[in-house]
JSON list of C-alpha atoms in Angstrom, two decimals:
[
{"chain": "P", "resi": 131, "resn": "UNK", "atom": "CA", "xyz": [-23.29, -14.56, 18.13]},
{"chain": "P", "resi": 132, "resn": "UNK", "atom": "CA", "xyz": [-22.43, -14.61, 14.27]},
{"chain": "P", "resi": 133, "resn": "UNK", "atom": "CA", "xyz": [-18.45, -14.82, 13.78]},
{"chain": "P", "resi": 134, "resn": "UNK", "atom": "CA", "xyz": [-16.19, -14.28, 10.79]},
{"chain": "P", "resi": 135, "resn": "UNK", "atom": "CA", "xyz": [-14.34, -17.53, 10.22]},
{"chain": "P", "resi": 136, "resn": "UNK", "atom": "CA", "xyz": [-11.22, -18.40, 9.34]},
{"chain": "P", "resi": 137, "resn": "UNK", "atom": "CA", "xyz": [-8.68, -21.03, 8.23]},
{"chain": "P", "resi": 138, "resn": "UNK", "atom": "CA", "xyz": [-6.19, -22.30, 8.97]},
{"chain": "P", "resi": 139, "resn": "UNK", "atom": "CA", "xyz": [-5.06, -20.37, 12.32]},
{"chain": "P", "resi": 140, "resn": "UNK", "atom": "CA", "xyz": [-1.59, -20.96, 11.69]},
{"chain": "P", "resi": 141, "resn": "UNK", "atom": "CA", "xyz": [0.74, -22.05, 8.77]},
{"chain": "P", "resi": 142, "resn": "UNK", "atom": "CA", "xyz": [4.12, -22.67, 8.30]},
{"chain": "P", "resi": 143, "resn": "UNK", "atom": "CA", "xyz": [4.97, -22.83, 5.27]},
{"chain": "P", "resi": 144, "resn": "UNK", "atom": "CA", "xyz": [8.77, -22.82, 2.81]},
{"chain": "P", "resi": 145, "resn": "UNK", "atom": "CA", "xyz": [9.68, -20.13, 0.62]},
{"chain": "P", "resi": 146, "resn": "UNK", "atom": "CA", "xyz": [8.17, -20.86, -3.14]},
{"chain": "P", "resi": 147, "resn": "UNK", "atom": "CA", "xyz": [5.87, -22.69, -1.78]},
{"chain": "P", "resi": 148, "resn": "UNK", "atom": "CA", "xyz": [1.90, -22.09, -2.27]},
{"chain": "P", "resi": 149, "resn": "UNK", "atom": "CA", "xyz": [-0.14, -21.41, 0.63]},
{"chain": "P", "resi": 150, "resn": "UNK", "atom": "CA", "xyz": [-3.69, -20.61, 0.84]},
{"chain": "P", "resi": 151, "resn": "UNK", "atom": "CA", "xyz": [-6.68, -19.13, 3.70]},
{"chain": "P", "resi": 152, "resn": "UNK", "atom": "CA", "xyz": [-10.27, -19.19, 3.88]},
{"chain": "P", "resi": 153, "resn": "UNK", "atom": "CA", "xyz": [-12.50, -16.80, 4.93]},
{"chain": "P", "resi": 154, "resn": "UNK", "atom": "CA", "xyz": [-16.23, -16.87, 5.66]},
{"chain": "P", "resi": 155, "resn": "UNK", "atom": "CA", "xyz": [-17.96, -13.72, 6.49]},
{"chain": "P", "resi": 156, "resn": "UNK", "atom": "CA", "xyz": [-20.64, -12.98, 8.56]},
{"chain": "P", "resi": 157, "resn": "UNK", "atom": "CA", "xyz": [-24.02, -14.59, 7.14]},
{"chain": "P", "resi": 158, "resn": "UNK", "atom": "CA", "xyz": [-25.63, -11.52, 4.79]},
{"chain": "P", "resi": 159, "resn": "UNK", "atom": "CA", "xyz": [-22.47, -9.21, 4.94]},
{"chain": "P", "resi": 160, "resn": "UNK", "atom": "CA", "xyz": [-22.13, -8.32, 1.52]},
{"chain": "P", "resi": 161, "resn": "UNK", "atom": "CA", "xyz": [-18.65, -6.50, 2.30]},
{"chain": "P", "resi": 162, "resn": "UNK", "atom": "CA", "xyz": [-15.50, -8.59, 3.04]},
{"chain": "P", "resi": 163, "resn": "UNK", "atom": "CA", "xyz": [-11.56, -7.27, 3.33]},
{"chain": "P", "resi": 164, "resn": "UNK", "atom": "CA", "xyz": [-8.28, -8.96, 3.38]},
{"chain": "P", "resi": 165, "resn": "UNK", "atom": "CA", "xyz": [-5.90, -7.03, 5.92]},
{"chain": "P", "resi": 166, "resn": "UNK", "atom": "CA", "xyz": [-2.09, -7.93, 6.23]},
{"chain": "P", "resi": 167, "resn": "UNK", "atom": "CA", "xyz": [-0.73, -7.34, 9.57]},
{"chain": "P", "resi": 168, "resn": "UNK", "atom": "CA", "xyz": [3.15, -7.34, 10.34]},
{"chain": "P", "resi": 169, "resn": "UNK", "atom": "CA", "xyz": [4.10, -8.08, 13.73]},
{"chain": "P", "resi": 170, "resn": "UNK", "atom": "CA", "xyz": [4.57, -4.75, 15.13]},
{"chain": "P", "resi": 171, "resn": "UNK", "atom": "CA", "xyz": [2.05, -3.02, 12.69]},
{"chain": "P", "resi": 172, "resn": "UNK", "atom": "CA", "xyz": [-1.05, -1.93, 12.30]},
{"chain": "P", "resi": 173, "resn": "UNK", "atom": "CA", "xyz": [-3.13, -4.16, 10.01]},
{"chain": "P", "resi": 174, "resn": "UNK", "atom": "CA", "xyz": [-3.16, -2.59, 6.06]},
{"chain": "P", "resi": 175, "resn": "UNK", "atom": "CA", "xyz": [-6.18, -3.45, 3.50]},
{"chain": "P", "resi": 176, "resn": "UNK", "atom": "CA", "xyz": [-5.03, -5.88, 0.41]},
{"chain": "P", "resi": 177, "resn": "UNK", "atom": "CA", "xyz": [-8.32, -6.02, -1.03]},
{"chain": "P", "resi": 178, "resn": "UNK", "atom": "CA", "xyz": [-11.87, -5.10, -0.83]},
{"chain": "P", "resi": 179, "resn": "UNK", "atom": "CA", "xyz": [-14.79, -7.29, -2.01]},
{"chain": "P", "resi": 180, "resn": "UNK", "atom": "CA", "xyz": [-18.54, -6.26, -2.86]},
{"chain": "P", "resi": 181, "resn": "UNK", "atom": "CA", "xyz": [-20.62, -9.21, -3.48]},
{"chain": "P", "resi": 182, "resn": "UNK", "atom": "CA", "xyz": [-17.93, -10.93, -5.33]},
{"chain": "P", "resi": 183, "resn": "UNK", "atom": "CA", "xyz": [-16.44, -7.89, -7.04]},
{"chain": "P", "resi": 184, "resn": "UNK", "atom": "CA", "xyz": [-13.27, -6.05, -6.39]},
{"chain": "P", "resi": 185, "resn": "UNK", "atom": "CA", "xyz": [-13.49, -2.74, -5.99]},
{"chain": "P", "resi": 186, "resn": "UNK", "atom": "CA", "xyz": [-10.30, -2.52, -4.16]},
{"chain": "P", "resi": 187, "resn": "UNK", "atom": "CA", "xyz": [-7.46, -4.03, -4.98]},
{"chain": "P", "resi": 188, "resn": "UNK", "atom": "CA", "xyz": [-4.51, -1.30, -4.96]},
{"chain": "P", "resi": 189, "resn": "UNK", "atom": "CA", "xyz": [-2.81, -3.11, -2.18]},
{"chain": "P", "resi": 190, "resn": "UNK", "atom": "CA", "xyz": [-2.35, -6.51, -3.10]},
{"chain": "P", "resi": 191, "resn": "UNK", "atom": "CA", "xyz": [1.12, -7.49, -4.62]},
{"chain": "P", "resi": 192, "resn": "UNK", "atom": "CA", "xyz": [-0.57, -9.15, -8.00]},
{"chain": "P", "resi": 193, "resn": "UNK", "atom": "CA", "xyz": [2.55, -10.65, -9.31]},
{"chain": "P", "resi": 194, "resn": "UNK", "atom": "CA", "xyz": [2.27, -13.17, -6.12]},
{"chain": "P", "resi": 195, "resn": "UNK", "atom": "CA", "xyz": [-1.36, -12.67, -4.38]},
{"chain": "P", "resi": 196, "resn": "UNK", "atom": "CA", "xyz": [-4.46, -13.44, -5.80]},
{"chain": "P", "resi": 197, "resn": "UNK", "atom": "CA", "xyz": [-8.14, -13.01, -4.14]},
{"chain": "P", "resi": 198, "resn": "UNK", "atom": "CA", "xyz": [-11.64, -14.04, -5.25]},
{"chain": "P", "resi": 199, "resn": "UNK", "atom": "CA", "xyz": [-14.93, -14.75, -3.37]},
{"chain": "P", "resi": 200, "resn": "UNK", "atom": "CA", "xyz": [-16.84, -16.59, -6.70]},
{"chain": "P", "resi": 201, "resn": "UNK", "atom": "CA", "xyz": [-20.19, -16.86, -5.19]},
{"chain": "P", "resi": 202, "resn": "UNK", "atom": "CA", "xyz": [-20.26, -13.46, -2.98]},
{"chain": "P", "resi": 203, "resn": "UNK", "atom": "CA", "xyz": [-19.75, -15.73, 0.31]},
{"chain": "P", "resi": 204, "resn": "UNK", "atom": "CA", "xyz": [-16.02, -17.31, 1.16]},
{"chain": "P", "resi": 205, "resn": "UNK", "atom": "CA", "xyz": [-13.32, -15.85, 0.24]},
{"chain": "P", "resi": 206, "resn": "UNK", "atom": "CA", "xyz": [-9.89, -17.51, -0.34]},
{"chain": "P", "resi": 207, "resn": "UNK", "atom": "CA", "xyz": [-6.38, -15.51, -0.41]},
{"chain": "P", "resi": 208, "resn": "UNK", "atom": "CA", "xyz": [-3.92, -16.99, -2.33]},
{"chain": "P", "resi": 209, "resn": "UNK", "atom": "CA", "xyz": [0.28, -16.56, -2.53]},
{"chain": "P", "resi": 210, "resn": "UNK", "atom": "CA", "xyz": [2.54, -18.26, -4.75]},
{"chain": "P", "resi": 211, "resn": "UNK", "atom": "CA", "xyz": [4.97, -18.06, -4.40]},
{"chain": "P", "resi": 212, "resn": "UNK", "atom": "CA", "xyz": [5.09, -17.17, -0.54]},
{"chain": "P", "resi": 213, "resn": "UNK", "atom": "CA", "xyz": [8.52, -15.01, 0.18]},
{"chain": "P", "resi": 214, "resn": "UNK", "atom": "CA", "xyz": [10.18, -14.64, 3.41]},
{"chain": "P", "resi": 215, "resn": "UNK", "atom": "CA", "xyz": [8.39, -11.11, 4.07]},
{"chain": "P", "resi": 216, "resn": "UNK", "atom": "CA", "xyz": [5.29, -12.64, 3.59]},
{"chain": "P", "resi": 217, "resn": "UNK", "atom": "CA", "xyz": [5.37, -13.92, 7.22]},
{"chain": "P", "resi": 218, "resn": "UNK", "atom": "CA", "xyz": [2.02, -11.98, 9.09]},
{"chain": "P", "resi": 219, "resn": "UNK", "atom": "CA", "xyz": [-1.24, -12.27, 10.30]},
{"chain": "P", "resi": 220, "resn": "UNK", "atom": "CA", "xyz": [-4.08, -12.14, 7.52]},
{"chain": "P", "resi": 221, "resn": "UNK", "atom": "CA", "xyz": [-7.09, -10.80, 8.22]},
{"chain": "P", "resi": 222, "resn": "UNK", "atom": "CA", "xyz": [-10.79, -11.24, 7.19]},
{"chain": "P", "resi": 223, "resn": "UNK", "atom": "CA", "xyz": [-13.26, -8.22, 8.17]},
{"chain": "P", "resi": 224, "resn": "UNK", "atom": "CA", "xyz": [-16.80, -8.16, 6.91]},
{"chain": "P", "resi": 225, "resn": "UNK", "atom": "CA", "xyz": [-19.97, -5.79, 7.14]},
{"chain": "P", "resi": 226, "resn": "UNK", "atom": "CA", "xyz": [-23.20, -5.15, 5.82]},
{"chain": "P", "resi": 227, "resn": "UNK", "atom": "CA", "xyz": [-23.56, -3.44, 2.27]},
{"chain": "P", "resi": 228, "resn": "UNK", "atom": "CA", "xyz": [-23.81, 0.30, 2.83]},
{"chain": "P", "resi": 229, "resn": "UNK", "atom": "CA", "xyz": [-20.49, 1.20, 3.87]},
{"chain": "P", "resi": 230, "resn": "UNK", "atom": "CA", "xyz": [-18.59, 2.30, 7.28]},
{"chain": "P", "resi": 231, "resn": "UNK", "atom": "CA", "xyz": [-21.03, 5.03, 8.66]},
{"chain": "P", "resi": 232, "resn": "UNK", "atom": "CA", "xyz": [-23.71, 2.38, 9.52]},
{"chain": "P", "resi": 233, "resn": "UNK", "atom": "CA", "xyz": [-21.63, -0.72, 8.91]},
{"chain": "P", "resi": 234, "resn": "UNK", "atom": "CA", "xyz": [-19.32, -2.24, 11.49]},
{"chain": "P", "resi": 235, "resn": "UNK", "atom": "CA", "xyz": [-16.73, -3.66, 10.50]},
{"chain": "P", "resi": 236, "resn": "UNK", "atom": "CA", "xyz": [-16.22, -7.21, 12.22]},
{"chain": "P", "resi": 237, "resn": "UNK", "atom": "CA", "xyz": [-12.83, -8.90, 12.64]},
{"chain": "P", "resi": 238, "resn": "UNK", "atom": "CA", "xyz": [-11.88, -13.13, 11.95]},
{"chain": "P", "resi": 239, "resn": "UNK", "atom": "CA", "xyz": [-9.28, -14.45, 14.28]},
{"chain": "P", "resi": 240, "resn": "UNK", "atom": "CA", "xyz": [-6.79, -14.07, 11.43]},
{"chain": "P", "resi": 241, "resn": "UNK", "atom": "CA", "xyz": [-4.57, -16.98, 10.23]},
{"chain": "P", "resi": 242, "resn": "UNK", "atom": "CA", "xyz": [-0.43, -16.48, 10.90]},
{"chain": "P", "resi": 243, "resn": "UNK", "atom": "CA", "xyz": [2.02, -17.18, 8.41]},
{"chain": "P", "resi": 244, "resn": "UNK", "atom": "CA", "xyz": [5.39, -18.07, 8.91]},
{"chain": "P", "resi": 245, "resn": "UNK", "atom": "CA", "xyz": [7.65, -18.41, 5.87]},
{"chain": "P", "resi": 246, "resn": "UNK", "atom": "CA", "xyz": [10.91, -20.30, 6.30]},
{"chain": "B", "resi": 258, "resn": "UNK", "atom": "CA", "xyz": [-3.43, 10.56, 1.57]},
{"chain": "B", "resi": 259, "resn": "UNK", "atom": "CA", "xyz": [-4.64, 9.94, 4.77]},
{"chain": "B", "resi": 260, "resn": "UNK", "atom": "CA", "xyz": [-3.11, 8.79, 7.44]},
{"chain": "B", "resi": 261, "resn": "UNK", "atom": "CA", "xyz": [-3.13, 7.41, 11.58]},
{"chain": "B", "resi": 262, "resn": "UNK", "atom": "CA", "xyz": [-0.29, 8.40, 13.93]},
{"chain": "B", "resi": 263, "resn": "UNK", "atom": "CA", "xyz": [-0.34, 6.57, 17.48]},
{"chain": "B", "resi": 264, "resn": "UNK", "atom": "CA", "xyz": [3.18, 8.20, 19.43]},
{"chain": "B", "resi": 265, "resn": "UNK", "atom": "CA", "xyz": [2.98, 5.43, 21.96]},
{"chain": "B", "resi": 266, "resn": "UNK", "atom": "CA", "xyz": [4.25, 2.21, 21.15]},
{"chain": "B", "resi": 267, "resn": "UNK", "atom": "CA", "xyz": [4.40, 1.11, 24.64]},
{"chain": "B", "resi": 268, "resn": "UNK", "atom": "CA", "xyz": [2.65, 2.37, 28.02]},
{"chain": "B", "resi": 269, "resn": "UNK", "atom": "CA", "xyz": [2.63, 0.96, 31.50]},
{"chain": "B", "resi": 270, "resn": "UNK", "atom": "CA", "xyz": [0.01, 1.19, 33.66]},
{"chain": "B", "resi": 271, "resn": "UNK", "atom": "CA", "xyz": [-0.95, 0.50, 37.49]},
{"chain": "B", "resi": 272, "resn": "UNK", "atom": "CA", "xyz": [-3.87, -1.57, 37.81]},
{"chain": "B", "resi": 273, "resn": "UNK", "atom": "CA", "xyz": [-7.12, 0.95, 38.88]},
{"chain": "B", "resi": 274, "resn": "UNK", "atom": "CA", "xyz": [-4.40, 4.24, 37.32]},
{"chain": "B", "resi": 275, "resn": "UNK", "atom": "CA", "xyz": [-6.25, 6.59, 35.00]},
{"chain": "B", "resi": 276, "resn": "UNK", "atom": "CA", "xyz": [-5.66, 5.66, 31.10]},
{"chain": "B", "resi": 277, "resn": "UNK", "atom": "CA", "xyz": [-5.23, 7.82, 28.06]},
{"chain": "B", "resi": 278, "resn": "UNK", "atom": "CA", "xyz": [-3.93, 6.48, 24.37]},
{"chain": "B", "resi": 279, "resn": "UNK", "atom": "CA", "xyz": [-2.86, 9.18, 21.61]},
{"chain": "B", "resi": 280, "resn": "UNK", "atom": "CA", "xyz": [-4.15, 8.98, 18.53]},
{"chain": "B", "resi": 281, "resn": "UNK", "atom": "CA", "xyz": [-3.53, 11.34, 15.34]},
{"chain": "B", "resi": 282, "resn": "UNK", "atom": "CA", "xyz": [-4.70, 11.92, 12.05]},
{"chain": "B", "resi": 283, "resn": "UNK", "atom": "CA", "xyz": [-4.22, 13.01, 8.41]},
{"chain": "B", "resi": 284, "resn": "UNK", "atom": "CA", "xyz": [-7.11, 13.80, 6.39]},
{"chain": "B", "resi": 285, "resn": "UNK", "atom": "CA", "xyz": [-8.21, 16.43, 3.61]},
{"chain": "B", "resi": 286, "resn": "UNK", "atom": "CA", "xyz": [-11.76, 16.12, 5.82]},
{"chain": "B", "resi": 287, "resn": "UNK", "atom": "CA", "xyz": [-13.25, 15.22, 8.37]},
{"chain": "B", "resi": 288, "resn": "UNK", "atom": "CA", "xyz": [-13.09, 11.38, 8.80]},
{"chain": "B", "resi": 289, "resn": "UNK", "atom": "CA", "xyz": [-15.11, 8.39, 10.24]},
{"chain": "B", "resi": 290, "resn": "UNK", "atom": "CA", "xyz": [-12.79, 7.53, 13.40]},
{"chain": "B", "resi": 291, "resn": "UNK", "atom": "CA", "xyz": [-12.43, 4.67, 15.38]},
{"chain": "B", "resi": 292, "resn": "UNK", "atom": "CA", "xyz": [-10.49, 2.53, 18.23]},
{"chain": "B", "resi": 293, "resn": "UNK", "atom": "CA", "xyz": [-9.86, -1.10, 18.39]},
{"chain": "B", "resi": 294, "resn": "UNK", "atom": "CA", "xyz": [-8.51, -3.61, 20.61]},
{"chain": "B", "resi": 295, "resn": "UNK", "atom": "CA", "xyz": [-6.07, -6.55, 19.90]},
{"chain": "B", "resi": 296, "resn": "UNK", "atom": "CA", "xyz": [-5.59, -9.66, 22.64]},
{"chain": "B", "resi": 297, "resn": "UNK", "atom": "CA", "xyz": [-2.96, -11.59, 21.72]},
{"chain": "B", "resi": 298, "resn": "UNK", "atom": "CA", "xyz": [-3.96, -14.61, 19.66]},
{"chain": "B", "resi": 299, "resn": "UNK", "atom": "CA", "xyz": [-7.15, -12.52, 18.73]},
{"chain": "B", "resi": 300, "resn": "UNK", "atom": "CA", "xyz": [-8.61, -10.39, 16.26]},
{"chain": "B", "resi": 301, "resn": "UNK", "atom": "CA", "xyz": [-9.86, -7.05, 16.55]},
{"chain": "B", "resi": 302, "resn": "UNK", "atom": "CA", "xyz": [-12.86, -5.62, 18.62]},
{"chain": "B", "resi": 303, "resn": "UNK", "atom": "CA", "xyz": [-13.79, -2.62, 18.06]},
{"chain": "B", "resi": 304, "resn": "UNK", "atom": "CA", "xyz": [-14.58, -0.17, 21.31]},
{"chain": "B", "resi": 305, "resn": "UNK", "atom": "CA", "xyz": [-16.17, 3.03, 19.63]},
{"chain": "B", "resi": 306, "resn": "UNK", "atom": "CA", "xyz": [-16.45, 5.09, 17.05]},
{"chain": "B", "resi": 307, "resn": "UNK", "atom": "CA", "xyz": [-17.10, 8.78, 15.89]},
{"chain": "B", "resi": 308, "resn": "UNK", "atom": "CA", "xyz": [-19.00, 9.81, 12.97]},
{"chain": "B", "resi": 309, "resn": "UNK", "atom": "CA", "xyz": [-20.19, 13.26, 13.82]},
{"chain": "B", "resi": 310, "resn": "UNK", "atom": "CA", "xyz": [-22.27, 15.30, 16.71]},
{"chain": "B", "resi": 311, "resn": "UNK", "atom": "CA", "xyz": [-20.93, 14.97, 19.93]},
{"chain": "B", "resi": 312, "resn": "UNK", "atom": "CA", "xyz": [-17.23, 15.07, 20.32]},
{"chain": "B", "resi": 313, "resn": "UNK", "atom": "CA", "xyz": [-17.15, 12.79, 23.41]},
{"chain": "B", "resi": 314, "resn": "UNK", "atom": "CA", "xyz": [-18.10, 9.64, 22.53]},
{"chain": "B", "resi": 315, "resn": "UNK", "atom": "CA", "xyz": [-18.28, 6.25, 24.93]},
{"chain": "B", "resi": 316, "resn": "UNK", "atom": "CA", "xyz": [-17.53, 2.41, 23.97]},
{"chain": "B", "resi": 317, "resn": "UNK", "atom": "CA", "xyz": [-17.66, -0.50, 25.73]},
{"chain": "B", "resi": 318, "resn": "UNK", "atom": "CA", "xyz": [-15.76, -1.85, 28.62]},
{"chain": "B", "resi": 319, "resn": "UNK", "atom": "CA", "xyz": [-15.97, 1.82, 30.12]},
{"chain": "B", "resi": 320, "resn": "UNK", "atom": "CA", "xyz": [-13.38, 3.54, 26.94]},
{"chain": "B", "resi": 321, "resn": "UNK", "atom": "CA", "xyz": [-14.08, 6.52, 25.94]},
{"chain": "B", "resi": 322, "resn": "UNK", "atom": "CA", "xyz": [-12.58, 9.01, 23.03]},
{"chain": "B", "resi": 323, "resn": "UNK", "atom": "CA", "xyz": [-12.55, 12.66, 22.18]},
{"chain": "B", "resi": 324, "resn": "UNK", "atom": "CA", "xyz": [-12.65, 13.96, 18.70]},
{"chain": "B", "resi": 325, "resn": "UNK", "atom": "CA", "xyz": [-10.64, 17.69, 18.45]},
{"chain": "B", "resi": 326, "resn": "UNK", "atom": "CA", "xyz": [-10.85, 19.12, 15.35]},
{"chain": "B", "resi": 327, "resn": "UNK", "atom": "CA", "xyz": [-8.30, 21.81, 15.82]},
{"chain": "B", "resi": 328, "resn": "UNK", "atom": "CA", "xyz": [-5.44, 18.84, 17.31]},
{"chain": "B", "resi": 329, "resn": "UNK", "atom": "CA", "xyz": [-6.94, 16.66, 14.36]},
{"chain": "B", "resi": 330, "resn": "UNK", "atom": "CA", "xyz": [-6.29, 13.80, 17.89]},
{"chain": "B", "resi": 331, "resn": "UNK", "atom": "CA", "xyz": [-8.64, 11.38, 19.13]},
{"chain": "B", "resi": 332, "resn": "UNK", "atom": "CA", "xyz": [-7.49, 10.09, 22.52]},
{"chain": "B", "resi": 333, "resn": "UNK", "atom": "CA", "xyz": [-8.89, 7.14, 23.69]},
{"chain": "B", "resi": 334, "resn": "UNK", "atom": "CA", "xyz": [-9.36, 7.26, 27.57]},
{"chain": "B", "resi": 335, "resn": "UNK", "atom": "CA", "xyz": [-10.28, 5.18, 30.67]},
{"chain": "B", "resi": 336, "resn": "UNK", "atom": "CA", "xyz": [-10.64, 6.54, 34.00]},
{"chain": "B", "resi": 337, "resn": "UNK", "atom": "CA", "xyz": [-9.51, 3.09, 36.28]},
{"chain": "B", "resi": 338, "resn": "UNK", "atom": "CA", "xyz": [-7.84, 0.68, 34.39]},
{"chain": "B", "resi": 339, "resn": "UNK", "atom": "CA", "xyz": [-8.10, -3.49, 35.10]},
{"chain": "B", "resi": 340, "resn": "UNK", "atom": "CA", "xyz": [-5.47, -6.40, 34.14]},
{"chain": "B", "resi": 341, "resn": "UNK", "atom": "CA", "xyz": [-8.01, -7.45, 31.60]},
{"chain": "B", "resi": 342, "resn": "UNK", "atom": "CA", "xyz": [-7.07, -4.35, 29.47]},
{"chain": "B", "resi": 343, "resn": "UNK", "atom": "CA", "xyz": [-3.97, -5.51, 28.66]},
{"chain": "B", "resi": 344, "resn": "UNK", "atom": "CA", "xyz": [-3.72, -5.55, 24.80]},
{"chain": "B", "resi": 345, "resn": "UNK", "atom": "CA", "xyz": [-2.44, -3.75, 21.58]},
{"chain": "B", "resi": 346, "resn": "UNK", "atom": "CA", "xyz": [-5.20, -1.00, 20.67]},
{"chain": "B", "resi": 347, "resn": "UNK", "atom": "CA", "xyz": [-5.60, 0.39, 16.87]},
{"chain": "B", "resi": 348, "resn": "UNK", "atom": "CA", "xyz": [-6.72, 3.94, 16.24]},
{"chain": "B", "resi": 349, "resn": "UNK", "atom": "CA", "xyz": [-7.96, 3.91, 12.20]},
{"chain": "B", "resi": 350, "resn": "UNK", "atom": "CA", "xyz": [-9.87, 5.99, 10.20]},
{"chain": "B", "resi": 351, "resn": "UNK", "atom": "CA", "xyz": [-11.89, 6.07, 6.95]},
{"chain": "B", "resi": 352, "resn": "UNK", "atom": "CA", "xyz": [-12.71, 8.40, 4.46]},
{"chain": "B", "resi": 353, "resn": "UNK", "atom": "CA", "xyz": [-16.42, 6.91, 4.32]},
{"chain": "B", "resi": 354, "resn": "UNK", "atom": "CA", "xyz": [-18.66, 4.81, 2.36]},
{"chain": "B", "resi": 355, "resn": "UNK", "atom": "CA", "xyz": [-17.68, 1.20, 2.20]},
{"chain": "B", "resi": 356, "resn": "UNK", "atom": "CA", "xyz": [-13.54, 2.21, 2.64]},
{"chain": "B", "resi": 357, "resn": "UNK", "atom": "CA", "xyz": [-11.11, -0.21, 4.69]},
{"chain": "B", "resi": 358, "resn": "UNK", "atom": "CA", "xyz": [-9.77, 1.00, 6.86]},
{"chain": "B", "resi": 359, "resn": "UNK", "atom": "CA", "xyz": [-6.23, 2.88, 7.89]},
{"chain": "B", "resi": 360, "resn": "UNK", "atom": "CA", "xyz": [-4.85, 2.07, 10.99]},
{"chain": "B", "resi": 361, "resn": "UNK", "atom": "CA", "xyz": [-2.18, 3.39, 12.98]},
{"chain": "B", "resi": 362, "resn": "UNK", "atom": "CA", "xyz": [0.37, 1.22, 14.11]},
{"chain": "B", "resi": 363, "resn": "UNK", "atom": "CA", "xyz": [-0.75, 0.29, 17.37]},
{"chain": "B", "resi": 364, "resn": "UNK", "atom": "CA", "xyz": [0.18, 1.15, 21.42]},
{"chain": "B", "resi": 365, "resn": "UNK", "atom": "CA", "xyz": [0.72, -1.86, 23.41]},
{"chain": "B", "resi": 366, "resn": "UNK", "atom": "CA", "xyz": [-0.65, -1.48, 26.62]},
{"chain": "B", "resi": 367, "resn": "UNK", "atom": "CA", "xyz": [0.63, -2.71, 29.89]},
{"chain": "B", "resi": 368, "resn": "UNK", "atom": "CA", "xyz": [-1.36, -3.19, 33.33]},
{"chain": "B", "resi": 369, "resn": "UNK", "atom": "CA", "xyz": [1.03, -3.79, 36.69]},
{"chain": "B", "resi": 370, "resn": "UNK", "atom": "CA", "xyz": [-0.37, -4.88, 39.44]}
]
């Protein structure tokens, strides 16, 4: 069964520092999403790509995060530099073009961040 | 703006007990619900969903949820619980078309023995 990937599972990382995760999607999902989760909370969408196109990005803290999936396949999600609050799980989702009515949505195993 | 309400942050359990999770929503319409489940170390699977038509609608691993209009609730359910349900569960919602989602913060379920 097809999987969303992602990488690393865990990182530890030192505030100021750069850190960076990988996502690949589900072969043919044209849809992908970042999601933070805070431990404790409820996961909340940093951005939105179609193909390799933002079309929602009203989330993500741009003075520190960055996004960008150059070929409409991986994605990478990018902070620098990482702050103590950064510490949660990041999530990848993807689905099929055509949005949510026909279109599940299908969870990575998320990678967890840990600032010191 | 919308928004997913889940009054439960913890709820214990008896292994085979009767199960029901609370789940409610803000939206200017009606919106594309669903539930999702969390095991620790995991991401998230999702159990059902409700679009429109029938109110009662069933998942897997024997879950289902009821969409009321008038409570704007759906309450996830299970009528004998097992250890293996033992995990954080979302509610979320979307407005539609290709929209993340909004979840609610979670209800962390506990099964005793």
């Amino acid at each position: 069964e097809a999987e969303v990937a992602q990488s690393p599972r865990y990182k530890i990382t030192e505030k100021s520092q750069a850190v960076a995760f990988w996502c690949d999607p589900i072969s043919g999902h044209a849809t992908l999403y970042w999601y933070r989760q805070i431990l404790g909370q409820g996961p909340e969408l940093l951005v939105q790509f179609q193909d390799e196109s933002v079309v929602d990005d009203s989330q993500l803290p741009k003075d520190r995060f960055s996004a960008e999936r150059l070929k409409g396949v991986d994605s990478t999600l990018k902070i620098q530099p990482a702050e103590l609050g950064d510490s949660a799980m990041y999530l990848c989702a993807s689905s099929r073009r055509g949005g949510v009515v026909n279109n599940e949505q299908f969870f990575g195993p998320g990678t967890r961040l840990t600032v010191l | 703006a919308q928004s997913v309400t889940q009054p439960d942050i913890h709820i214990t359990v008896s292994e085979g007990a009767s199960l029901e999770l609370r789940c409610n929503y803000s939206y200017g319409a009606t919106p594309y619900l669903f539930w999702y489940v969390q095991s620790p170390g995991q991401g998230l699977q999702l159990l059902l969903k409700y679009f429109s038509g029938d109110t009662l609608v069933q998942g897997i691993k024997g879950f289902e949820a009821e969409f009321k209009r008038s409570q704007s609730s759906f309450n996830l359910r299970k009528p004998s619980v097992h250890w293996s349900d033992a995990a954080e569960y979302f509610c979320s919602l979307s407005g539609g078309g290709a929209d993340g989602l909004t979840f609610g913060k979670g209800t962390h379920l506990i099964i005793q023995p």
